[in-house]
Tab-separated table of N, CA, C and O in Angstrom:
chain	number	residue	atom	x	y	z
E	1	MET	N	-23.942	24.023	50.215
E	1	MET	CA	-23.315	24.791	51.272
E	1	MET	C	-23.583	24.110	52.621
E	1	MET	O	-24.680	23.655	52.884
E	2	GLN	N	-22.560	24.049	53.467
E	2	GLN	CA	-22.685	23.403	54.762
E	2	GLN	C	-23.283	24.357	55.795
E	2	GLN	O	-23.053	25.562	55.757
E	3	ASN	N	-24.027	23.784	56.707
E	3	ASN	CA	-24.592	24.568	57.796
E	3	ASN	C	-23.511	24.758	58.849
E	3	ASN	O	-22.979	23.794	59.402
E	4	ILE	N	-23.174	26.008	59.147
E	4	ILE	CA	-22.089	26.273	60.107
E	4	ILE	C	-22.509	26.022	61.555
E	4	ILE	O	-21.692	26.099	62.460
E	5	ASN	N	-23.744	25.679	61.761
E	5	ASN	CA	-24.215	25.381	63.112
E	5	ASN	C	-23.968	23.923	63.497
E	5	ASN	O	-24.112	23.561	64.657
E	6	ASN	N	-23.624	23.084	62.531
E	6	ASN	CA	-23.355	21.669	62.799
E	6	ASN	C	-21.867	21.454	63.038
E	6	ASN	O	-21.024	22.074	62.399
E	7	THR	N	-21.568	20.566	63.945
E	7	THR	CA	-20.174	20.217	64.228
E	7	THR	C	-19.777	19.034	63.371
E	7	THR	O	-20.487	18.035	63.294
E	8	GLN	N	-18.632	19.155	62.721
E	8	GLN	CA	-18.114	18.055	61.925
E	8	GLN	C	-17.197	17.213	62.807
E	8	GLN	O	-16.548	17.729	63.725
E	9	TYR	N	-17.161	15.952	62.508
E	9	TYR	CA	-16.287	15.042	63.242
E	9	TYR	C	-15.016	14.805	62.447
E	9	TYR	O	-15.057	14.634	61.233
E	10	PHE	N	-13.916	14.790	63.165
E	10	PHE	CA	-12.629	14.468	62.561
E	10	PHE	C	-12.020	13.349	63.388
E	10	PHE	O	-11.854	13.488	64.600
E	11	ARG	N	-11.740	12.246	62.764
E	11	ARG	CA	-11.216	11.098	63.484
E	11	ARG	C	-9.913	10.653	62.833
E	11	ARG	O	-9.849	10.462	61.621
E	12	VAL	N	-8.899	10.506	63.636
E	12	VAL	CA	-7.606	10.028	63.162
E	12	VAL	C	-7.464	8.580	63.599
E	12	VAL	O	-7.626	8.257	64.773
E	13	GLU	N	-7.195	7.719	62.657
E	13	GLU	CA	-6.989	6.305	62.977
E	13	GLU	C	-5.584	6.126	63.543
E	13	GLU	O	-4.604	6.606	62.976
E	14	LYS	N	-5.505	5.446	64.683
E	14	LYS	CA	-4.208	5.151	65.290
E	14	LYS	C	-3.515	4.037	64.517
E	14	LYS	O	-4.152	3.086	64.105
E	15	GLU	N	-2.211	4.209	64.346
E	15	GLU	CA	-1.432	3.131	63.750
E	15	GLU	C	-1.386	1.974	64.741
E	15	GLU	O	-1.304	2.192	65.943
E	16	PRO	N	-1.437	0.753	64.247
E	16	PRO	CA	-1.298	-0.366	65.183
E	16	PRO	C	0.099	-0.334	65.804
E	16	PRO	O	1.085	-0.097	65.106
E	17	GLU	N	0.139	-0.508	67.121
E	17	GLU	CA	1.429	-0.467	67.806
E	17	GLU	C	2.146	-1.796	67.636
E	17	GLU	O	1.554	-2.857	67.814
E	18	LEU	N	3.417	-1.694	67.300
E	18	LEU	CA	4.240	-2.894	67.145
E	18	LEU	C	4.900	-3.218	68.478
E	18	LEU	O	5.260	-2.319	69.240
E	19	LYS	N	5.067	-4.489	68.730
E	19	LYS	CA	5.820	-4.921	69.905
E	19	LYS	C	7.301	-4.674	69.632
E	19	LYS	O	7.733	-4.615	68.479
E	20	VAL	N	8.074	-4.569	70.706
E	20	VAL	CA	9.511	-4.342	70.577
E	20	VAL	C	10.151	-5.466	69.766
E	20	VAL	O	10.998	-5.213	68.904
E	21	CYS	N	9.714	-6.711	70.007
E	21	CYS	CA	10.294	-7.837	69.268
E	21	CYS	C	9.992	-7.724	67.772
E	21	CYS	O	10.824	-8.097	66.936
E	22	ASP	N	8.824	-7.185	67.416
E	22	ASP	CA	8.487	-6.991	66.010
E	22	ASP	C	9.371	-5.923	65.374
E	22	ASP	O	9.837	-6.072	64.243
E	23	VAL	N	9.605	-4.843	66.102
E	23	VAL	CA	10.475	-3.777	65.605
E	23	VAL	C	11.878	-4.325	65.372
E	23	VAL	O	12.492	-4.080	64.327
E	24	LEU	N	12.393	-5.081	66.333
E	24	LEU	CA	13.729	-5.653	66.180
E	24	LEU	C	13.803	-6.579	64.965
E	24	LEU	O	14.796	-6.563	64.234
E	25	GLU	N	12.763	-7.354	64.738
E	25	GLU	CA	12.753	-8.253	63.585
E	25	GLU	C	12.756	-7.472	62.272
E	25	GLU	O	13.510	-7.796	61.356
E	26	ILE	N	11.945	-6.448	62.188
E	26	ILE	CA	11.886	-5.629	60.966
E	26	ILE	C	13.235	-4.959	60.713
E	26	ILE	O	13.738	-4.954	59.589
E	27	VAL	N	13.825	-4.399	61.774
E	27	VAL	CA	15.118	-3.724	61.647
E	27	VAL	C	16.196	-4.724	61.251
E	27	VAL	O	17.011	-4.454	60.361
E	28	TYR	N	16.203	-5.883	61.891
E	28	TYR	CA	17.188	-6.928	61.578
E	28	TYR	C	17.101	-7.321	60.101
E	28	TYR	O	18.118	-7.388	59.408
E	29	ARG	N	15.903	-7.553	59.621
E	29	ARG	CA	15.719	-7.955	58.217
E	29	ARG	C	16.138	-6.847	57.255
E	29	ARG	O	16.774	-7.101	56.237
E	30	ALA	N	15.775	-5.614	57.588
E	30	ALA	CA	16.135	-4.487	56.716
E	30	ALA	C	17.650	-4.332	56.622
E	30	ALA	O	18.194	-4.118	55.533
E	31	LEU	N	18.331	-4.444	57.761
E	31	LEU	CA	19.789	-4.340	57.761
E	31	LEU	C	20.417	-5.481	56.955
E	31	LEU	O	21.348	-5.263	56.183
E	32	SER	N	19.889	-6.686	57.128
E	32	SER	CA	20.392	-7.847	56.378
E	32	SER	C	20.197	-7.654	54.879
E	32	SER	O	21.106	-7.928	54.090
E	33	GLU	N	19.008	-7.190	54.494
E	33	GLU	CA	18.711	-6.978	53.077
E	33	GLU	C	19.656	-5.964	52.440
E	33	GLU	O	19.985	-6.078	51.260
E	34	LYS	N	20.111	-5.000	53.209
E	34	LYS	CA	21.009	-3.979	52.685
E	34	LYS	C	22.479	-4.382	52.796
E	34	LYS	O	23.365	-3.631	52.414
E	35	GLY	N	22.737	-5.588	53.345
E	35	GLY	CA	24.107	-6.095	53.397
E	35	GLY	C	24.896	-5.725	54.636
E	35	GLY	O	26.104	-5.937	54.684
E	36	TYR	N	24.233	-5.181	55.634
E	36	TYR	CA	24.908	-4.827	56.880
E	36	TYR	C	24.903	-6.009	57.847
E	36	TYR	O	24.081	-6.903	57.733
E	37	ASN	N	25.815	-5.974	58.817
E	37	ASN	CA	25.795	-6.945	59.910
E	37	ASN	C	24.788	-6.398	60.932
E	37	ASN	O	25.081	-5.421	61.633
E	38	PRO	N	23.612	-7.014	61.002
E	38	PRO	CA	22.553	-6.455	61.858
E	38	PRO	C	22.923	-6.358	63.330
E	38	PRO	O	22.562	-5.390	63.993
E	39	VAL	N	23.646	-7.339	63.839
E	39	VAL	CA	24.016	-7.312	65.262
E	39	VAL	C	24.905	-6.111	65.540
E	39	VAL	O	24.659	-5.337	66.478
E	40	ASN	N	25.933	-5.917	64.721
E	40	ASN	CA	26.838	-4.783	64.931
E	40	ASN	C	26.103	-3.453	64.826
E	40	ASN	O	26.334	-2.545	65.638
E	41	GLN	N	25.224	-3.327	63.848
E	41	GLN	CA	24.528	-2.070	63.638
E	41	GLN	C	23.556	-1.769	64.775
E	41	GLN	O	23.474	-0.637	65.244
E	42	ILE	N	22.821	-2.781	65.233
E	42	ILE	CA	21.868	-2.569	66.325
E	42	ILE	C	22.617	-2.249	67.615
E	42	ILE	O	22.210	-1.355	68.367
E	43	VAL	N	23.718	-2.939	67.879
E	43	VAL	CA	24.525	-2.638	69.069
E	43	VAL	C	25.049	-1.200	68.979
E	43	VAL	O	25.012	-0.453	69.959
E	44	GLY	N	25.527	-0.804	67.816
E	44	GLY	CA	26.003	0.566	67.628
E	44	GLY	C	24.925	1.582	67.943
E	44	GLY	O	25.173	2.590	68.616
E	45	TYR	N	23.714	1.303	67.487
E	45	TYR	CA	22.601	2.210	67.775
E	45	TYR	C	22.280	2.239	69.262
E	45	TYR	O	22.115	3.315	69.849
E	46	ILE	N	22.197	1.075	69.886
E	46	ILE	CA	21.858	1.011	71.312
E	46	ILE	C	22.912	1.730	72.152
E	46	ILE	O	22.585	2.478	73.074
E	47	MET	N	24.174	1.529	71.832
E	47	MET	CA	25.258	2.126	72.619
E	47	MET	C	25.352	3.637	72.438
E	47	MET	O	25.621	4.358	73.394
E	48	SER	N	25.139	4.106	71.211
E	48	SER	CA	25.366	5.521	70.928
E	48	SER	C	24.094	6.360	70.854
E	48	SER	O	24.140	7.575	71.071
E	49	GLY	N	22.986	5.732	70.491
E	49	GLY	CA	21.764	6.487	70.260
E	49	GLY	C	21.734	7.156	68.896
E	49	GLY	O	20.796	7.879	68.567
E	50	ASP	N	22.756	6.921	68.089
E	50	ASP	CA	22.853	7.526	66.761
E	50	ASP	C	22.028	6.712	65.767
E	50	ASP	O	22.379	5.578	65.440
E	51	PRO	N	20.921	7.263	65.270
E	51	PRO	CA	20.040	6.498	64.378
E	51	PRO	C	20.655	6.163	63.014
E	51	PRO	O	20.129	5.318	62.307
E	52	THR	N	21.770	6.807	62.679
E	52	THR	CA	22.379	6.509	61.376
E	52	THR	C	23.009	5.118	61.337
E	52	THR	O	23.416	4.666	60.275
E	53	TYR	N	23.079	4.441	62.462
E	53	TYR	CA	23.514	3.039	62.451
E	53	TYR	C	22.452	2.146	61.819
E	53	TYR	O	22.729	1.013	61.437
E	54	ILE	N	21.229	2.633	61.734
E	54	ILE	CA	20.110	1.847	61.221
E	54	ILE	C	19.711	2.378	59.849
E	54	ILE	O	19.530	3.587	59.669
E	55	THR	N	19.565	1.479	58.905
E	55	THR	CA	19.154	1.859	57.556
E	55	THR	C	17.731	2.418	57.556
E	55	THR	O	16.914	2.050	58.399
E	56	SER	N	17.467	3.273	56.597
E	56	SER	CA	16.097	3.775	56.443
E	56	SER	C	15.266	2.829	55.569
E	56	SER	O	14.060	3.017	55.436
E	57	HIS	N	15.907	1.789	55.023
E	57	HIS	CA	15.226	0.784	54.204
E	57	HIS	C	14.061	0.177	54.985
E	57	HIS	O	14.208	-0.165	56.157
E	58	ASN	N	12.909	0.067	54.343
E	58	ASN	CA	11.688	-0.480	54.960
E	58	ASN	C	11.283	0.264	56.232
E	58	ASN	O	10.702	-0.320	57.145
E	59	ASN	N	11.654	1.547	56.310
E	59	ASN	CA	11.263	2.395	57.430
E	59	ASN	C	11.884	1.944	58.765
E	59	ASN	O	11.381	2.270	59.837
E	60	ALA	N	12.977	1.178	58.691
E	60	ALA	CA	13.578	0.609	59.898
E	60	ALA	C	14.068	1.682	60.874
E	60	ALA	O	13.865	1.567	62.083
E	61	ARG	N	14.692	2.715	60.358
E	61	ARG	CA	15.228	3.764	61.240
E	61	ARG	C	14.102	4.458	62.004
E	61	ARG	O	14.186	4.696	63.203
E	62	SER	N	13.064	4.771	61.298
E	62	SER	CA	11.919	5.431	61.918
E	62	SER	C	11.282	4.545	62.991
E	62	SER	O	10.918	5.023	64.070
E	63	LEU	N	11.151	3.262	62.692
E	63	LEU	CA	10.546	2.333	63.652
E	63	LEU	C	11.375	2.200	64.916
E	63	LEU	O	10.833	2.239	66.022
E	64	ILE	N	12.686	2.023	64.754
E	64	ILE	CA	13.517	1.778	65.945
E	64	ILE	C	13.588	3.019	66.826
E	64	ILE	O	13.725	2.911	68.045
E	65	MET	N	13.445	4.187	66.220
E	65	MET	CA	13.489	5.414	67.011
E	65	MET	C	12.235	5.611	67.856
E	65	MET	O	12.232	6.415	68.785
E	66	LYS	N	11.180	4.868	67.582
E	66	LYS	CA	9.948	4.939	68.370
E	66	LYS	C	10.038	4.107	69.647
E	66	LYS	O	9.159	4.165	70.491
E	67	VAL	N	11.095	3.315	69.769
E	67	VAL	CA	11.285	2.434	70.921
E	67	VAL	C	12.450	2.973	71.751
E	67	VAL	O	13.494	3.338	71.202
E	68	GLU	N	12.263	3.035	73.046
E	68	GLU	CA	13.355	3.464	73.929
E	68	GLU	C	14.485	2.431	73.861
E	68	GLU	O	14.226	1.221	73.800
E	69	ARG	N	15.710	2.907	73.916
E	69	ARG	CA	16.847	1.987	73.813
E	69	ARG	C	16.888	0.984	74.958
E	69	ARG	O	17.259	-0.172	74.758
E	70	ASP	N	16.486	1.384	76.155
E	70	ASP	CA	16.488	0.437	77.271
E	70	ASP	C	15.464	-0.675	77.033
E	70	ASP	O	15.672	-1.815	77.446
E	71	GLU	N	14.372	-0.369	76.320
E	71	GLU	CA	13.397	-1.406	75.986
E	71	GLU	C	13.987	-2.414	75.001
E	71	GLU	O	13.679	-3.611	75.076
E	72	LEU	N	14.832	-1.938	74.103
E	72	LEU	CA	15.510	-2.844	73.161
E	72	LEU	C	16.426	-3.800	73.920
E	72	LEU	O	16.427	-5.007	73.673
E	73	VAL	N	17.187	-3.255	74.869
E	73	VAL	CA	18.095	-4.085	75.669
E	73	VAL	C	17.299	-5.110	76.473
E	73	VAL	O	17.662	-6.292	76.527
E	74	GLU	N	16.206	-4.681	77.087
E	74	GLU	CA	15.369	-5.592	77.873
E	74	GLU	C	14.842	-6.735	77.007
E	74	GLU	O	14.846	-7.894	77.433
E	75	GLU	N	14.377	-6.417	75.805
E	75	GLU	CA	13.825	-7.440	74.920
E	75	GLU	C	14.898	-8.441	74.506
E	75	GLU	O	14.660	-9.650	74.503
E	76	VAL	N	16.074	-7.954	74.190
E	76	VAL	CA	17.175	-8.846	73.798
E	76	VAL	C	17.569	-9.732	74.976
E	76	VAL	O	17.775	-10.941	74.810
E	77	LEU	N	17.650	-9.169	76.167
E	77	LEU	CA	18.012	-9.949	77.355
E	77	LEU	C	16.944	-10.994	77.670
E	77	LEU	O	17.263	-12.148	77.974
E	78	ARG	N	15.661	-10.608	77.579
E	78	ARG	CA	14.582	-11.574	77.817
E	78	ARG	C	14.667	-12.743	76.842
E	78	ARG	O	14.502	-13.901	77.225
E	79	ALA	N	14.907	-12.442	75.565
E	79	ALA	CA	15.012	-13.493	74.548
E	79	ALA	C	16.205	-14.393	74.837
E	79	ALA	O	16.122	-15.617	74.708
E	80	TYR	N	17.319	-13.808	75.258
E	80	TYR	CA	18.514	-14.588	75.573
E	80	TYR	C	18.243	-15.535	76.746
E	80	TYR	O	18.572	-16.724	76.695
E	81	ILE	N	17.623	-15.010	77.789
E	81	ILE	CA	17.289	-15.827	78.964
E	81	ILE	C	16.329	-16.947	78.580
E	81	ILE	O	16.508	-18.103	78.959
E	82	ARG	N	15.301	-16.611	77.801
E	82	ARG	CA	14.315	-17.598	77.359
E	82	ARG	C	14.974	-18.691	76.510
E	82	ARG	O	14.705	-19.872	76.695
E	83	ASN	N	15.843	-18.305	75.597
E	83	ASN	CA	16.496	-19.269	74.703
E	83	ASN	C	17.518	-20.146	75.409
E	83	ASN	O	17.869	-21.204	74.905
E	84	ASN	N	18.006	-19.702	76.551
E	84	ASN	CA	18.971	-20.498	77.309
E	84	ASN	C	18.309	-21.254	78.464
E	84	ASN	O	18.994	-21.869	79.271
E	85	ASN	N	16.987	-21.179	78.523
E	85	ASN	CA	16.212	-21.894	79.531
E	85	ASN	C	16.669	-21.602	80.954
E	85	ASN	O	16.696	-22.484	81.806
E	86	TRP	N	17.044	-20.379	81.205
E	86	TRP	CA	17.412	-19.975	82.553
E	86	TRP	C	16.124	-19.812	83.347
E	86	TRP	O	15.115	-19.341	82.862
E	87	VAL	N	16.192	-20.166	84.591
E	87	VAL	CA	15.028	-20.014	85.467
E	87	VAL	C	15.174	-18.697	86.203
E	87	VAL	O	16.206	-18.424	86.818
E	88	GLN	N	14.125	-17.865	86.132
E	88	GLN	CA	14.150	-16.602	86.867
E	88	GLN	C	13.733	-16.863	88.302
E	88	GLN	O	12.741	-17.521	88.545
E	89	ARG	N	14.506	-16.366	89.243
E	89	ARG	CA	14.223	-16.575	90.665
E	89	ARG	C	13.843	-15.301	91.307
E	89	ARG	O	14.177	-14.250	91.034
């Protein structure tokens, strides 16, 4: 029998936070694996906010919904600028 005068500890482990680029990669791969055009589906989600554009395969829908849509746009734009070697002024 436990002593009711003692306090028990309850600790919840935090899930490791994924970077936006990691979420996009997971979602892209999941959409590809299911035979969808990942670019079209991700654009559809960003434009509409409708999560049904994203497959639930590999938890992709759940992951992308944890990221604000404007953060997705920012990450894609940053990658585009970086890949085109544009200089930020």
